[in-house]
Coordinates of N, CA, C and O in Angstrom, one line a residue:
I1 N 92.6 94.6 118.1 CA 92.7 94.4 116.7 C 91.3 94.3 116.1 O 90.9 95.0 115.2
I2 N 90.5 93.4 116.7 CA 89.2 93.1 116.2 C 88.3 94.4 116.3 O 87.6 94.7 115.4
R3 N 88.5 95.1 117.4 CA 87.7 96.3 117.6 C 88.1 97.3 116.5 O 87.2 98.0 115.9
K4 N 89.3 97.4 116.1 CA 89.8 98.4 115.1 C 89.2 97.9 113.7 O 88.7 98.8 112.9
L5 N 89.2 96.6 113.4 CA 88.6 96.1 112.2 C 87.1 96.3 112.1 O 86.6 96.7 111.1
I6 N 86.5 96.0 113.2 CA 85.0 96.2 113.3 C 84.7 97.7 113.1 O 83.8 98.0 112.3
R7 N 85.4 98.6 113.7 CA 85.2 100.0 113.6 C 85.4 100.5 112.1 O 84.6 101.2 111.6
L8 N 86.5 100.0 111.5 CA 86.7 100.3 110.1 C 85.6 99.8 109.2 O 85.1 100.6 108.4
A9 N 85.1 98.6 109.5 CA 84.0 98.1 108.7 C 82.7 98.9 108.9 O 82.0 99.2 107.9
Q10 N 82.5 99.3 110.1 CA 81.3 100.1 110.4 C 81.4 101.5 109.7 O 80.4 101.9 109.2
I11 N 82.5 102.1 109.8 CA 82.7 103.4 109.1 C 82.5 103.3 107.6 O 81.8 104.1 107.0
C12 N 83.1 102.3 107.0 CA 83.0 102.1 105.6 C 81.5 101.8 105.2 O 81.0 102.3 104.2
H13 N 80.8 101.0 106.0 CA 79.5 100.6 105.7 C 78.5 101.8 105.9 O 77.5 101.9 105.2
S14 N 78.8 102.7 106.8 CA 77.9 103.8 107.1 C 78.0 104.9 106.0 O 77.1 105.8 106.0
V15 N 79.0 104.9 105.1 CA 79.0 105.9 104.0 C 77.9 105.7 103.1 O 77.7 104.6 102.5
K16 N 77.1 106.7 102.9 CA 75.8 106.6 102.1 C 76.1 106.6 100.6 O 75.3 106.0 99.8
I17 N 77.1 107.3 100.2 CA 77.4 107.4 98.8 C 78.2 106.2 98.4 O 79.3 106.0 99.0
P18 N 77.8 105.5 97.3 CA 78.6 104.4 96.9 C 80.1 104.8 96.5 O 80.3 105.8 95.9
Q19 N 81.0 104.0 97.0 CA 82.4 104.3 96.7 C 83.0 103.2 95.9 O 82.6 102.1 96.0
K20 N 84.0 103.6 95.1 CA 84.7 102.6 94.2 C 86.1 102.4 94.9 O 87.0 103.1 94.6
W21 N 86.1 101.4 95.7 CA 87.4 101.1 96.4 C 87.9 99.8 95.8 O 87.6 98.7 96.3
I22 N 88.7 99.9 94.8 CA 89.2 98.7 94.0 C 90.6 98.5 94.5 O 91.5 99.3 94.5
G23 N 90.9 97.2 94.9 CA 92.2 96.8 95.3 C 92.8 97.4 96.6 O 93.9 97.3 96.9
S24 N 91.9 98.1 97.3 CA 92.4 98.6 98.6 C 92.6 97.5 99.6 O 91.9 96.5 99.5
S25 N 93.5 97.6 100.5 CA 93.9 96.5 101.3 C 93.9 96.9 102.8 O 94.0 98.1 103.1
V26 N 93.8 95.9 103.7 CA 93.9 96.1 105.1 C 95.1 95.3 105.6 O 95.2 94.2 105.2
A27 N 96.0 96.0 106.3 CA 97.1 95.3 106.9 C 97.1 95.2 108.4 O 96.6 96.2 109.0
I28 N 97.4 94.1 108.9 CA 97.5 93.9 110.3 C 99.0 93.6 110.6 O 99.6 92.6 110.1
A29 N 99.6 94.4 111.4 CA 101.0 94.2 111.8 C 101.2 94.1 113.3 O 100.6 94.7 114.1
Y30 N 102.2 93.2 113.6 CA 102.4 93.0 115.0 C 103.9 92.7 115.2 O 104.5 91.9 114.4
D31 N 104.6 93.3 116.1 CA 106.0 93.1 116.3 C 106.2 91.9 117.3 O 106.3 92.0 118.5
A32 N 106.2 90.7 116.7 CA 106.3 89.5 117.5 C 107.7 89.4 118.1 O 107.8 88.7 119.1
G33 N 108.6 90.0 117.6 CA 110.0 89.9 118.1 C 110.1 90.7 119.4 O 111.1 90.5 120.2
D34 N 109.2 91.5 119.7 CA 109.2 92.4 120.9 C 109.0 91.6 122.2 O 109.4 91.9 123.3
L35 N 108.2 90.5 122.1 CA 107.8 89.7 123.3 C 108.3 88.3 123.1 O 108.0 87.7 122.1
K36 N 108.9 87.7 124.1 CA 109.2 86.3 124.1 C 108.0 85.6 124.8 O 107.3 86.1 125.6
L37 N 107.8 84.3 124.4 CA 106.7 83.5 124.9 C 106.8 83.5 126.5 O 105.7 83.7 127.1
T38 N 108.0 83.3 127.1 CA 108.0 83.3 128.5 C 107.6 84.6 129.1 O 106.9 84.6 130.1
S39 N 108.0 85.7 128.5 CA 107.7 87.0 129.0 C 106.2 87.2 128.9 O 105.6 87.9 129.7
I40 N 105.6 86.7 127.8 CA 104.1 86.9 127.7 C 103.4 86.1 128.8 O 102.5 86.7 129.4
E41 N 103.8 84.9 129.1 CA 103.2 84.2 130.2 C 103.4 84.8 131.5 O 102.5 84.9 132.3
E42 N 104.6 85.3 131.7 CA 104.9 86.0 133.0 C 104.1 87.3 133.1 O 103.5 87.6 134.2
Q43 N 104.0 88.1 132.0 CA 103.2 89.3 132.0 C 101.7 89.0 132.3 O 101.1 89.7 133.0
A44 N 101.2 88.0 131.7 CA 99.8 87.6 131.9 C 99.5 87.3 133.3 O 98.5 87.6 133.9
Q45 N 100.5 86.7 134.0 CA 100.3 86.3 135.4 C 100.4 87.5 136.3 O 99.8 87.6 137.3
Q46 N 101.3 88.5 136.0 CA 101.6 89.6 136.8 C 100.7 90.8 136.6 O 100.5 91.6 137.5
Q47 N 100.1 90.9 135.4 CA 99.3 92.1 135.1 C 97.8 91.7 135.1 O 97.5 90.5 134.9
S48 N 97.0 92.7 135.3 CA 95.6 92.5 135.1 C 95.3 92.2 133.7 O 96.1 92.5 132.8
E49 N 94.3 91.5 133.4 CA 94.0 91.1 132.0 C 93.8 92.4 131.1 O 94.3 92.4 130.0
E50 N 93.2 93.4 131.6 CA 93.1 94.7 130.9 C 94.4 95.3 130.5 O 94.7 95.7 129.4
L51 N 95.3 95.4 131.5 CA 96.6 96.0 131.3 C 97.4 95.1 130.3 O 98.1 95.6 129.4
Y52 N 97.3 93.8 130.4 CA 98.0 92.9 129.5 C 97.5 93.1 128.1 O 98.3 93.2 127.2
E53 N 96.2 93.2 127.9 CA 95.7 93.4 126.6 C 96.1 94.7 126.0 O 96.4 94.8 124.8
E54 N 96.1 95.8 126.8 CA 96.6 97.1 126.4 C 98.1 97.0 125.9 O 98.4 97.6 124.9
N55 N 98.9 96.3 126.7 CA 100.3 96.1 126.3 C 100.5 95.5 125.0 O 101.2 95.9 124.1
V56 N 99.7 94.4 124.8 CA 99.8 93.7 123.5 C 99.2 94.5 122.4 O 99.8 94.7 121.3
A57 N 98.1 95.1 122.6 CA 97.4 96.0 121.6 C 98.3 97.1 121.1 O 98.2 97.6 120.0
S58 N 99.1 97.6 122.1 CA 100.0 98.8 121.7 C 101.0 98.4 120.7 O 101.6 99.3 120.1
K59 N 101.3 97.1 120.5 CA 102.2 96.7 119.5 C 101.6 96.2 118.2 O 102.3 95.7 117.3
V60 N 100.3 96.4 118.1 CA 99.6 96.0 116.9 C 99.2 97.2 116.1 O 98.7 98.2 116.7
Q61 N 99.2 97.2 114.8 CA 98.8 98.2 113.9 C 97.8 97.7 112.9 O 98.0 96.6 112.4
V62 N 96.7 98.4 112.6 CA 95.8 98.1 111.6 C 95.7 99.3 110.6 O 95.5 100.4 111.1
N63 N 96.0 99.1 109.4 CA 96.1 100.2 108.4 C 95.4 99.8 107.1 O 95.4 98.6 106.7
I64 N 94.9 100.8 106.4 CA 94.4 100.6 105.0 C 95.4 101.2 104.1 O 96.0 102.2 104.4
F65 N 95.6 100.6 102.9 CA 96.6 101.1 102.0 C 96.3 100.7 100.6 O 95.3 100.0 100.3
D66 N 97.0 101.2 99.6 CA 96.9 100.9 98.2 C 95.6 101.5 97.7 O 94.7 100.7 97.1
W67 N 95.5 102.8 97.8 CA 94.3 103.4 97.3 C 94.4 104.0 95.9 O 93.7 104.9 95.5
G68 N 95.4 103.5 95.1 CA 95.7 104.0 93.8 C 94.6 104.0 92.8 O 94.4 104.9 92.0
R69 N 93.7 103.0 92.9 CA 92.6 102.9 92.0 C 91.3 103.2 92.7 O 90.2 103.0 92.1
S70 N 91.3 103.7 93.9 CA 90.1 104.0 94.6 C 89.8 105.5 94.6 O 90.6 106.3 94.3
E71 N 88.6 105.8 95.0 CA 88.2 107.2 95.1 C 87.3 107.4 96.2 O 86.6 106.4 96.7
L72 N 87.2 108.6 96.7 CA 86.3 109.0 97.8 C 85.4 110.0 97.2 O 85.8 111.1 96.9
L73 N 84.1 109.6 97.0 CA 83.1 110.5 96.4 C 82.3 111.3 97.5 O 81.8 110.6 98.4
L74 N 82.0 112.5 97.2 CA 81.1 113.3 98.0 C 79.7 113.3 97.3 O 79.7 112.9 96.1
D75 N 78.7 113.6 98.0 CA 77.3 113.5 97.5 C 77.2 114.3 96.2 O 76.6 113.8 95.2
E76 N 77.6 115.5 96.2 CA 77.4 116.4 95.0 C 78.1 115.8 93.7 O 77.6 115.8 92.6
R77 N 79.3 115.2 93.9 CA 80.1 114.7 92.8 C 79.4 113.4 92.3 O 79.2 113.2 91.1
F78 N 78.9 112.5 93.2 CA 78.2 111.3 92.8 C 76.9 111.6 92.0 O 76.7 111.1 91.0
H79 N 76.2 112.6 92.5 CA 74.9 112.9 91.9 C 75.1 113.7 90.6 O 74.2 113.7 89.7
G80 N 76.3 114.2 90.4 CA 76.6 114.9 89.1 C 77.1 113.9 88.0 O 77.3 114.3 86.9
M81 N 77.3 112.7 88.4 CA 77.7 111.6 87.4 C 76.6 111.2 86.5 O 75.4 111.3 86.9
S82 N 77.0 110.6 85.4 CA 76.0 110.0 84.5 C 75.4 108.8 85.3 O 76.0 108.2 86.2
Q83 N 74.2 108.3 84.8 CA 73.6 107.2 85.4 C 74.4 105.9 85.3 O 74.5 105.1 86.2
E84 N 75.2 105.8 84.2 CA 76.0 104.7 84.0 C 77.2 104.7 85.0 O 77.5 103.6 85.6
D85 N 77.8 105.8 85.3 CA 78.8 105.9 86.3 C 78.3 105.7 87.7 O 78.9 105.0 88.5
Q86 N 77.1 106.1 87.9 CA 76.5 105.9 89.3 C 76.2 104.4 89.4 O 76.5 103.8 90.5
R87 N 75.7 103.7 88.4 CA 75.5 102.3 88.5 C 76.8 101.5 88.7 O 76.9 100.6 89.5
D88 N 77.9 102.0 88.1 CA 79.2 101.4 88.2 C 79.7 101.5 89.7 O 80.2 100.6 90.2
R89 N 79.5 102.7 90.3 CA 79.8 102.9 91.7 C 79.0 102.0 92.6 O 79.5 101.4 93.6
K90 N 77.7 101.8 92.3 CA 76.9 101.0 93.2 C 77.2 99.5 93.1 O 77.1 98.8 94.0
R91 N 77.7 99.1 91.9 CA 78.1 97.7 91.7 C 79.4 97.4 92.4 O 79.5 96.3 92.9
L92 N 80.3 98.3 92.4 CA 81.6 98.1 93.1 C 81.6 98.6 94.5 O 82.5 98.4 95.2

């Protein structure tokens, strides 16, 4: 999960053109009903740590959503905007 969130943050941060991402959200979902506590302990004892982490990670989802007020700008569109609109994108 943490790797996915870090990767998402790195990708967003690496975008050179200022983006206006208002109200966009990140969701972390996990199917807790899929594993019982005793089975988690048993799995941890029976499996290698790497295999156990893969098993748990396969039940986790990280998604971004609610892009209704957001936009994805390309270089040419951003540079074609007025100075005021460019400042607005840099601020947000």
